[in-house]
mmCIF file of C-alpha atoms in Angstrom:
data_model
loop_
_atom_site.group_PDB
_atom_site.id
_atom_site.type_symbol
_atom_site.label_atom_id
_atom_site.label_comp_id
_atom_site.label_asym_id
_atom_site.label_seq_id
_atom_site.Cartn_x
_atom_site.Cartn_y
_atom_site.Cartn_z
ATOM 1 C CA UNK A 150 15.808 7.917 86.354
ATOM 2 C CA UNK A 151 15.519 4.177 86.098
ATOM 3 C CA UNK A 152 11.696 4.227 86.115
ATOM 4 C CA UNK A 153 11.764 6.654 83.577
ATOM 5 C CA UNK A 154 13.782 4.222 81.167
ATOM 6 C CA UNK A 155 10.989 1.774 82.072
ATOM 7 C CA UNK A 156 8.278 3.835 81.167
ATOM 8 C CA UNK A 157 8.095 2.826 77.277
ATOM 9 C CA UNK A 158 8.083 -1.018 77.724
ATOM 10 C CA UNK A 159 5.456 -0.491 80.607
ATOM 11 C CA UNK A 160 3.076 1.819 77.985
ATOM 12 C CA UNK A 161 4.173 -0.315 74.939
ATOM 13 C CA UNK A 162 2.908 -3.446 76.307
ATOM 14 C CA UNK A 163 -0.257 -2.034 77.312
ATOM 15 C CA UNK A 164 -0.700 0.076 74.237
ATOM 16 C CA UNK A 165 -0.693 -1.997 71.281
ATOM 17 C CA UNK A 166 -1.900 -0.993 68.492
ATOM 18 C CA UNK A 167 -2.041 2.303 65.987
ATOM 19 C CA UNK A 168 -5.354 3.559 66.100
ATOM 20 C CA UNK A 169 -4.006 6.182 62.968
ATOM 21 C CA UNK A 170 -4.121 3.534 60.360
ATOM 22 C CA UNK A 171 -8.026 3.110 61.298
ATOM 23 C CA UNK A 172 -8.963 6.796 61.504
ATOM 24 C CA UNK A 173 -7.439 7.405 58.120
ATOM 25 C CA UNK A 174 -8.825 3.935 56.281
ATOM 26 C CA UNK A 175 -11.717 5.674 54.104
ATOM 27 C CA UNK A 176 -15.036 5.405 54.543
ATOM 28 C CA UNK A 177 -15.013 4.994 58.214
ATOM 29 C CA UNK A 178 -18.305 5.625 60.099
ATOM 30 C CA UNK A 179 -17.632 4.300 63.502
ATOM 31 C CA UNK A 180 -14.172 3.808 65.498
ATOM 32 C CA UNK A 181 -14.401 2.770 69.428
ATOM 33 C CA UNK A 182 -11.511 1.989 71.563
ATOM 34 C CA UNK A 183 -12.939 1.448 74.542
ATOM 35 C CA UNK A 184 -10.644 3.924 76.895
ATOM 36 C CA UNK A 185 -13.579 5.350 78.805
ATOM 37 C CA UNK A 186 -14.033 4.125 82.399
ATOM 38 C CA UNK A 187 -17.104 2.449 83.396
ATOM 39 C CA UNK A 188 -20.286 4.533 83.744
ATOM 40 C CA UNK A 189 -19.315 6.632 80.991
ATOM 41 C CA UNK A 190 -20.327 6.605 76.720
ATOM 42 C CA UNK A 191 -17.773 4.841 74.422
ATOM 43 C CA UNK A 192 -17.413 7.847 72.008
ATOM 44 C CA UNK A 193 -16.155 7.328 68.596
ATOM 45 C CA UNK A 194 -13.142 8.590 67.695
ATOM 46 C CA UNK A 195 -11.563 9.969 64.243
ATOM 47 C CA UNK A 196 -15.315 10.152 63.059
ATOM 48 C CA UNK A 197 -17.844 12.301 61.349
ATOM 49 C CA UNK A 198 -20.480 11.291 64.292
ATOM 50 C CA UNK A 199 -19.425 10.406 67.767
ATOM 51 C CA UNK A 200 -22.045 7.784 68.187
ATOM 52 C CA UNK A 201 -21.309 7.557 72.017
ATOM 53 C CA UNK A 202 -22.510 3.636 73.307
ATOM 54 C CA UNK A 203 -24.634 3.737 76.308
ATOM 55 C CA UNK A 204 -24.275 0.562 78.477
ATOM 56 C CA UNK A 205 -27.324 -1.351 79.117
ATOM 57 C CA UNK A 206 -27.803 -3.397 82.604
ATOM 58 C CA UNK A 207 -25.303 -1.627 85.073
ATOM 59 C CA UNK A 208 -21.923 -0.090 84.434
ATOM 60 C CA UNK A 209 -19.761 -2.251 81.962
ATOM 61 C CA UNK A 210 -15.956 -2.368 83.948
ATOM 62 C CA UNK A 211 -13.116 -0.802 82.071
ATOM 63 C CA UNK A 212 -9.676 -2.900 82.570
ATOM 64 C CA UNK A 213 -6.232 -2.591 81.220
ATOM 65 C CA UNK A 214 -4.989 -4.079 78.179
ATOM 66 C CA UNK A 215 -6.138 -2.951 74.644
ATOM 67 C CA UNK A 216 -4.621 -2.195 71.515
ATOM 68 C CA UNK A 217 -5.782 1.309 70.571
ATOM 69 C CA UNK A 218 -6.565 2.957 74.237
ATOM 70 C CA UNK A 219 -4.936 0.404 76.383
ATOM 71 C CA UNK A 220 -7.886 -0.609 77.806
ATOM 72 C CA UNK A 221 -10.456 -2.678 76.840
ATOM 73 C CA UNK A 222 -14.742 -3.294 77.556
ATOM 74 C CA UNK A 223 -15.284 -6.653 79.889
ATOM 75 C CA UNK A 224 -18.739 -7.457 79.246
ATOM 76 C CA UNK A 225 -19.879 -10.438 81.404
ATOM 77 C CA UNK A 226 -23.115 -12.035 79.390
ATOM 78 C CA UNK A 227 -25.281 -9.876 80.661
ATOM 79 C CA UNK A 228 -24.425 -6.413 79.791
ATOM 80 C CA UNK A 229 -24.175 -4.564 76.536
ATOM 81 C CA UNK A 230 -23.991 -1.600 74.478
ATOM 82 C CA UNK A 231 -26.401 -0.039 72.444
ATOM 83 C CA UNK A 232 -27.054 3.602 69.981
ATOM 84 C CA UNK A 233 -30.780 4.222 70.015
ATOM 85 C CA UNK A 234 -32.292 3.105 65.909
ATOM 86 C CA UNK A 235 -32.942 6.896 65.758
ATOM 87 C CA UNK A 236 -29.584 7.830 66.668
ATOM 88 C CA UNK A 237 -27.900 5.073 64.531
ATOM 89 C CA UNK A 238 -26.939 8.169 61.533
ATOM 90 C CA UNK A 239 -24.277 6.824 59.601
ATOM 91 C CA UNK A 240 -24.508 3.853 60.809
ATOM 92 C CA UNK A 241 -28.119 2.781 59.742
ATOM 93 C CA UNK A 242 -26.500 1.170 56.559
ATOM 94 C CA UNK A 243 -29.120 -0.233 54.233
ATOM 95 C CA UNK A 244 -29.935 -0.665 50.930
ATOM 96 C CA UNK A 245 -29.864 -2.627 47.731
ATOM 97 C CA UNK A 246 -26.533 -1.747 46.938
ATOM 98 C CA UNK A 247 -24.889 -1.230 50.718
ATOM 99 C CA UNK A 248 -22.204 -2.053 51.547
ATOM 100 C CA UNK A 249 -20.363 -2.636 54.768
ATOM 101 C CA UNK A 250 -16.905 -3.773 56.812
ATOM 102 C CA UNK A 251 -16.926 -4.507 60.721
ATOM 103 C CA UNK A 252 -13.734 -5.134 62.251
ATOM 104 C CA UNK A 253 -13.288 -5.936 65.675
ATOM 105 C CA UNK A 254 -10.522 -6.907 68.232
ATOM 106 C CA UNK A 255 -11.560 -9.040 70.777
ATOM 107 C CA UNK A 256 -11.281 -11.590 73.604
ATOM 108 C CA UNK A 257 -13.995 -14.162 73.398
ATOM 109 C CA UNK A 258 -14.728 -16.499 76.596
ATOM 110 C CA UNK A 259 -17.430 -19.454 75.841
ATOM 111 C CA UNK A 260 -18.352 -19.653 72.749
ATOM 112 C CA UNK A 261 -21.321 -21.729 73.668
ATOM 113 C CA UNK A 262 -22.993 -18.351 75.616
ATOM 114 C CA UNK A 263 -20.966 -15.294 73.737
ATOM 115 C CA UNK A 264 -22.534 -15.328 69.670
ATOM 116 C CA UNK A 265 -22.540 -11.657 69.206
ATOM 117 C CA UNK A 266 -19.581 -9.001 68.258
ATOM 118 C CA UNK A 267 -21.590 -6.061 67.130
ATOM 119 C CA UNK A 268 -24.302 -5.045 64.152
ATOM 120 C CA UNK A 269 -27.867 -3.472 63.878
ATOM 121 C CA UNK A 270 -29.694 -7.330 64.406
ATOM 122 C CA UNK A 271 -33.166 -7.515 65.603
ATOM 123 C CA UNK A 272 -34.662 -11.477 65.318
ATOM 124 C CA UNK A 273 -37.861 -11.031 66.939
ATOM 125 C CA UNK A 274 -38.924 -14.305 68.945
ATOM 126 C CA UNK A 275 -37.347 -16.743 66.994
ATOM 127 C CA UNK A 276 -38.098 -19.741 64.688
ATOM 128 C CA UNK A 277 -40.485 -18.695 61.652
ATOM 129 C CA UNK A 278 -41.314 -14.871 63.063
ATOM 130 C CA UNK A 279 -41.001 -12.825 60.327
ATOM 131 C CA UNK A 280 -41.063 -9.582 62.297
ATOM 132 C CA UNK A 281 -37.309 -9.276 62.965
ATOM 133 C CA UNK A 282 -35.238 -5.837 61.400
ATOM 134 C CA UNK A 283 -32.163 -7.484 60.803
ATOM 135 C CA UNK A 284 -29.658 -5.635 58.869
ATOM 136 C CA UNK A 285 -25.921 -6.565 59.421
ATOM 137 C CA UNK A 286 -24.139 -8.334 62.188
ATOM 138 C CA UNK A 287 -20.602 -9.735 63.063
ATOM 139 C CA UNK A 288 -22.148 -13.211 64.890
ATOM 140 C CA UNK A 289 -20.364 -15.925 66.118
ATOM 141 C CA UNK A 290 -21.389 -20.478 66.496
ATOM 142 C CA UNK A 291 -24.383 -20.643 64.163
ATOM 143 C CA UNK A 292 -24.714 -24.098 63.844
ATOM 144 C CA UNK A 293 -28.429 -24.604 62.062
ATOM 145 C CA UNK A 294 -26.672 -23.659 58.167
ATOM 146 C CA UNK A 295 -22.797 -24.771 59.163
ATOM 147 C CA UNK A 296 -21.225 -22.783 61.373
ATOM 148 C CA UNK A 297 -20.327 -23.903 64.651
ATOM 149 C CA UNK A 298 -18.005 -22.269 66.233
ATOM 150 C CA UNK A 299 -16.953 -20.221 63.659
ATOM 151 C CA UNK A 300 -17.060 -16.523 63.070
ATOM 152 C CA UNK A 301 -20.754 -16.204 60.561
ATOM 153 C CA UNK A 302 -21.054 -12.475 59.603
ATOM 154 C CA UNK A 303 -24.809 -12.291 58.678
ATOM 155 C CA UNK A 304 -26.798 -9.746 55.983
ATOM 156 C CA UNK A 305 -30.607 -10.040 55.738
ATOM 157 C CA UNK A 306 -32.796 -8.214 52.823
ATOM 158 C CA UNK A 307 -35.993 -9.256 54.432
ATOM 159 C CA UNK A 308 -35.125 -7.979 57.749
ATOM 160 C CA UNK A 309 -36.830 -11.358 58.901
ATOM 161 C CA UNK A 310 -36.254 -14.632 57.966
ATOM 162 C CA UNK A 311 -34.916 -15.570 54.794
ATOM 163 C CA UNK A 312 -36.652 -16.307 51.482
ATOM 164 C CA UNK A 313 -36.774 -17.847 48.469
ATOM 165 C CA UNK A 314 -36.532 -17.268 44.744
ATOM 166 C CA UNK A 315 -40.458 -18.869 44.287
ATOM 167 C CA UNK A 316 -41.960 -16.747 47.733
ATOM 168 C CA UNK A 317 -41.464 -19.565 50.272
ATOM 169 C CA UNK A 318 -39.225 -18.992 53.507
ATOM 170 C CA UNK A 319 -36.676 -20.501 56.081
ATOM 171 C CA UNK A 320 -37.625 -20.489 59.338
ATOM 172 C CA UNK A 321 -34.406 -18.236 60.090
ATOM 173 C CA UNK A 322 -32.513 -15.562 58.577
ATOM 174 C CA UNK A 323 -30.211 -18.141 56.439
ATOM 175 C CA UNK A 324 -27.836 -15.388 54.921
ATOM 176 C CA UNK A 325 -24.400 -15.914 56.339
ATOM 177 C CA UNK A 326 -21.218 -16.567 55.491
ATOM 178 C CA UNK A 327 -19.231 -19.099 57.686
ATOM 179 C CA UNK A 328 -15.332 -19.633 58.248
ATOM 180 C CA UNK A 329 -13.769 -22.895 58.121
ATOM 181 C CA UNK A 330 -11.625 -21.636 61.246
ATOM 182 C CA UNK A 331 -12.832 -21.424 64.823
ATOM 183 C CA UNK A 332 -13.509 -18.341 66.236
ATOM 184 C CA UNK A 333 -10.513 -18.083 68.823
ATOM 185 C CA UNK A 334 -11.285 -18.522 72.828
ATOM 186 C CA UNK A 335 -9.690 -16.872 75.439
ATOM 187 C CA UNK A 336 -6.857 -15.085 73.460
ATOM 188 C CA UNK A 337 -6.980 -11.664 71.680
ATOM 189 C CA UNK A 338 -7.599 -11.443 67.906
ATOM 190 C CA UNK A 339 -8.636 -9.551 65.184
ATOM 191 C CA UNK A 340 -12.916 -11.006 63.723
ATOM 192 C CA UNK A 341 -13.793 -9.086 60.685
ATOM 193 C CA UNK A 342 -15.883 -9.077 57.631
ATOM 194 C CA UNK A 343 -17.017 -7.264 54.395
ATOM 195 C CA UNK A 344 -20.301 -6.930 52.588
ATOM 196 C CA UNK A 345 -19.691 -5.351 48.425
ATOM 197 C CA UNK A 346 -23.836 -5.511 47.851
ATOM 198 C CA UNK A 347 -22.999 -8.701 46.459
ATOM 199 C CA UNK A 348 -20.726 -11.435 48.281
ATOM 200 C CA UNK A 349 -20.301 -11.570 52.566
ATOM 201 C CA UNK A 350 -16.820 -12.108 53.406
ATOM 202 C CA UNK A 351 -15.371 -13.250 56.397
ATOM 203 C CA UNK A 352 -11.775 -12.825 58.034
ATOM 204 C CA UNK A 353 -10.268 -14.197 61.076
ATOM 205 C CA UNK A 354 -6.962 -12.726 61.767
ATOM 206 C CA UNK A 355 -6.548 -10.548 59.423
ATOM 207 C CA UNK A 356 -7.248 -12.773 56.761
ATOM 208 C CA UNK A 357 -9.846 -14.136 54.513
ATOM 209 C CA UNK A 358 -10.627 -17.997 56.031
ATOM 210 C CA UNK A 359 -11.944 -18.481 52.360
ATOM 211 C CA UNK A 360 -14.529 -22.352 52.470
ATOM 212 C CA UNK A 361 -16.804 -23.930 49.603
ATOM 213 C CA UNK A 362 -20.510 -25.338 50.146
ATOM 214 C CA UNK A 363 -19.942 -28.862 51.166
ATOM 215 C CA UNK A 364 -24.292 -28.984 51.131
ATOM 216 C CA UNK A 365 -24.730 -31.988 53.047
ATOM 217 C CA UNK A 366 -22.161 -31.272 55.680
ATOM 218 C CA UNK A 367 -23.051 -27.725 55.930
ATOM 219 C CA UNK A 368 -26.793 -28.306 55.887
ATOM 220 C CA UNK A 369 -26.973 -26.569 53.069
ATOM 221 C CA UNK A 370 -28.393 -28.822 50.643
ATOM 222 C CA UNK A 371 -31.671 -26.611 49.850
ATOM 223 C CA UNK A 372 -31.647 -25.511 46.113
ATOM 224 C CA UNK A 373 -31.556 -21.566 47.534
ATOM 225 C CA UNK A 374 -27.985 -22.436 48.742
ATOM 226 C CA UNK A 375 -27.203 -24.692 45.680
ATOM 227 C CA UNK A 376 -29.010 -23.129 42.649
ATOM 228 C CA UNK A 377 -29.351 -19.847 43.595
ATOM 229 C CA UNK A 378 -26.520 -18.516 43.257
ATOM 230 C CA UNK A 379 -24.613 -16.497 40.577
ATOM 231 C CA UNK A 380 -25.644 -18.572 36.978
ATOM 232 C CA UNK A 381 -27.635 -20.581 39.208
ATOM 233 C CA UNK A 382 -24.629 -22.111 40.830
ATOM 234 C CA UNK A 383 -24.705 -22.317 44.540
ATOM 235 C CA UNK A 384 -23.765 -19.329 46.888
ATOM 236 C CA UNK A 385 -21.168 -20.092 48.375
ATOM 237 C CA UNK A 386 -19.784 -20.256 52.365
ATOM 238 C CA UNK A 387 -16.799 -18.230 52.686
ATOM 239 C CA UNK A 388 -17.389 -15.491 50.059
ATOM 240 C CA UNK A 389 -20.895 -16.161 50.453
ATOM 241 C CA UNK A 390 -23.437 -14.508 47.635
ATOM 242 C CA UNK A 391 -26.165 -12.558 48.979
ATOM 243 C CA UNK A 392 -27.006 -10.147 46.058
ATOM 244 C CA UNK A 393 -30.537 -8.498 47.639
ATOM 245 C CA UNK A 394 -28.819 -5.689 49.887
ATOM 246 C CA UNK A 395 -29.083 -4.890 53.462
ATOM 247 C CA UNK A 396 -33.241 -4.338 55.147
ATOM 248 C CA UNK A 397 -33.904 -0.922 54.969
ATOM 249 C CA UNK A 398 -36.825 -0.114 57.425
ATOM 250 C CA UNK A 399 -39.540 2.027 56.073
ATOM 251 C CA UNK A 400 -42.577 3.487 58.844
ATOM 252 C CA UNK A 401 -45.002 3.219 55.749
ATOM 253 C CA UNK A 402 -43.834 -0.054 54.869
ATOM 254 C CA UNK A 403 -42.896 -1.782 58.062
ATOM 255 C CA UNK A 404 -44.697 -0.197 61.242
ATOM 256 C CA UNK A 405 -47.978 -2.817 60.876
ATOM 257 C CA UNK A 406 -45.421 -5.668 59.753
ATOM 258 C CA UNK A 407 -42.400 -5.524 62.126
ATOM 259 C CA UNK A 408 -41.158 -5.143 65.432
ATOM 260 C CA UNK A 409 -39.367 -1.788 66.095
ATOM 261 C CA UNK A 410 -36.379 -0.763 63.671
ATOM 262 C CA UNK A 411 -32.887 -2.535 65.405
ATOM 263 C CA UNK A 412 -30.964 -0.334 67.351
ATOM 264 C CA UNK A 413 -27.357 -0.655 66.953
ATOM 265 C CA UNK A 414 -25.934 -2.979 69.514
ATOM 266 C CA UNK A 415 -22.551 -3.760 70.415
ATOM 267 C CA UNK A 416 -22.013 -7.657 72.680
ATOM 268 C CA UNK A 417 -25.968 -8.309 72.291
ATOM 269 C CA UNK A 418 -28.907 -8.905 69.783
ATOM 270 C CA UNK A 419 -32.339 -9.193 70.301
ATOM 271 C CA UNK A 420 -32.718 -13.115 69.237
ATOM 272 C CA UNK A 421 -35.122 -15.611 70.555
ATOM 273 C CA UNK A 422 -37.511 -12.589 72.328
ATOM 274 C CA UNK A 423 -34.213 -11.925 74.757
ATOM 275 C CA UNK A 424 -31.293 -9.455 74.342
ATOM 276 C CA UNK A 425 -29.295 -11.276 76.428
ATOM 277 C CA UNK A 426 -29.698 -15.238 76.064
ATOM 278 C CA UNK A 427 -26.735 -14.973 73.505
ATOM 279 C CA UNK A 428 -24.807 -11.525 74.755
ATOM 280 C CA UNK A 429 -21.135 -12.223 74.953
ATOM 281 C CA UNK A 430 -18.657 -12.437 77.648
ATOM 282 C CA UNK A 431 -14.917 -10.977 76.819
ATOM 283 C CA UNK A 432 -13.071 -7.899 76.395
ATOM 284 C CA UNK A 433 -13.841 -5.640 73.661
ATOM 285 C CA UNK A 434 -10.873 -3.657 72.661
ATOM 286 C CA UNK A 435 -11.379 -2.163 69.234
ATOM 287 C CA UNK A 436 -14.602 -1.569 67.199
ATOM 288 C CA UNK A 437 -14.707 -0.343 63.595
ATOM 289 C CA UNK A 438 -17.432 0.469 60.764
ATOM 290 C CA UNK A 439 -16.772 1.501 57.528
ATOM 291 C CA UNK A 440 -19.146 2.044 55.012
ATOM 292 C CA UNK A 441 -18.273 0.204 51.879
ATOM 293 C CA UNK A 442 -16.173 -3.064 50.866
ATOM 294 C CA UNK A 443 -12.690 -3.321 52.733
ATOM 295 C CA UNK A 444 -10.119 -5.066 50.671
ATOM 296 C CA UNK A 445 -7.922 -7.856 51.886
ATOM 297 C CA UNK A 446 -4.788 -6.229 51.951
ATOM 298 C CA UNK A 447 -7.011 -3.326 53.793
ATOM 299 C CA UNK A 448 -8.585 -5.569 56.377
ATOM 300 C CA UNK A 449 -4.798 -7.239 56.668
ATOM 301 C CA UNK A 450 -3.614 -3.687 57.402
ATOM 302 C CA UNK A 451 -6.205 -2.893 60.178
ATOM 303 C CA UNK A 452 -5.041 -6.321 61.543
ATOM 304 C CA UNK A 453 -1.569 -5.514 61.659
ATOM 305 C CA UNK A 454 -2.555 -2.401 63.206
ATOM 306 C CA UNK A 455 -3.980 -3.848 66.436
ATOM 307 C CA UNK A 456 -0.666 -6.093 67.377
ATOM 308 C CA UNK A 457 -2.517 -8.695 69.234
ATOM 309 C CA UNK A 458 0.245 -10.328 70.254
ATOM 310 C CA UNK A 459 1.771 -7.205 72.174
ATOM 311 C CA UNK A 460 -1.786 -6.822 74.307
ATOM 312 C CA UNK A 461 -1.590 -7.798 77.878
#
């Protein structure tokens, strides 16, 4: 009898969160909670499409503590998970007026390896290749435009790097918005951010870590982050204005120009010619896509939903 009384603290401080306030959040697309055990697909749940994740390099270990399953990925740097481009569906978001909202709860470890949550992300080799199929990602410590550290939700229109108003381009994909926070290490939280066609928005914790251009600091004293912007003001860091949509990949277009169309990757991008030379290391216990804008109060909710601080 006594170890029945037990039984709801034991399952209440392993099961955390309310994965119901996700599933019924319109516009969802995606919803993973990372109950399967390792060697099986992470299937999305509450969902048109079940866009099952198929782990890449070995079987990713399932261990205990999450908020929506209780239990949660452990990916080790190494290892990832991935939806073939062609079996992306609803989640191949593009466009000149997409939008988009990732939210994830997570445990990051070493910030210095681990720069990718989840997104379709594709860089190509690196510095001034403009054969990447970036879309939209949920990265982490991009330090090159001001972001070290912090959470740096990217969009690209070009799929590679970035350009200019007069033709000429970055040697990167420059198109990010960047917290003043620091994405947190080694404790469970909530990383999240929206995309309305027009502004990137990023939230740590449930809410919006909102940070002006300081261009010098922020090395972003190039007139496409100062003049730019909306009545050629700058852009922006935390909204950040991006107003050319997400990369839509085209055979016609694209198959002569670019590197394959991204695949939809969750702990890992291709970047630098590797998948894995920035794949993350931490537990992965709740992914979401929706797709259009998430409010605040909306993104606060989904926070609220996960109860970090009742995981174990």
């Amino acid at each position: 009898m006594r170890a029945l009384l037990l039984l709801p603290f034991v399952l209440s401080s392993v099961f955390a969160g309310d994965a119901s306030i996700i599933e019924k959040t319109p516009g969802l697309v995606a919803f993973w909670t990372f109950g399967e055990d390792a060697g099986q697909k992470r299937v999305s749940q509450g969902t048109k499409e079940a866009h099952p994740l198929t782990e890449v390099n070995g079987p990713i270990k399932r261990v205990a503590g999450g908020p929506f399953s209780g239990y949660a990925a452990d990916l080790n740097g190494s290892q990832y998970f991935e939806i073939k481009h062609s079996e992306t569906g609803d989640l191949n978001i593009a466009g000149k007026d997409a939008q988009v909202t990732m939210f994830a709860v997570v445990r990051i470890v070493n910030l210095k390896k681990s720069r990718t949550i989840a997104g379709m992300w594709s860089e190509g080799k690196g510095a001034n290749d403009d054969t990447g199929t970036r879309q939209y990602a949920m990265l982490m410590n991009m330090p090159t435009y001001g972001g070290p550290r912090n959470l740096v939700p990217h969009i690209s229109a070009e799929g590679g790097v970035t350009m200019r108003a007069d033709g000429t381009k970055f040697p990167w994909c420059a198109d990010y918005a960047a917290t003043k926070l620091e994405v947190p290490e080694e404790q469970w939280c909530t990383l999240a951010f929206t995309y309305d066609s027009q502004y990137i928005r990023a939230y740590i914790n449930g809410v919006l870590d909102e940070r002006k251009l300081d261009a010098v600091k922020d090395k972003r004293n190039d007139p496409y982050f100062t003049k730019e912007g909306p009545d050629g003001k700058d852009r922006g860091m935390n909204p950040y204005y991006h107003g050319r949509g997400i990369f839509k990949y085209d055979p016609a277009i694209h198959a002569k120009t670019k590197i394959a169309p991204s695949d939809f990757t969750v702990g890992a991008r291709m970047a630098v010619g590797s998948m894995t030379g920035e794949a993350t290391i931490g537990r992965f216990g709740g992914l979401a896509v929706f797709n259009r804008e998430l409010s605040d109060e909306e993104i606060k909710k989904l926070h609220d939903a996960a109860d970090v601080a009742s995981i174990r």
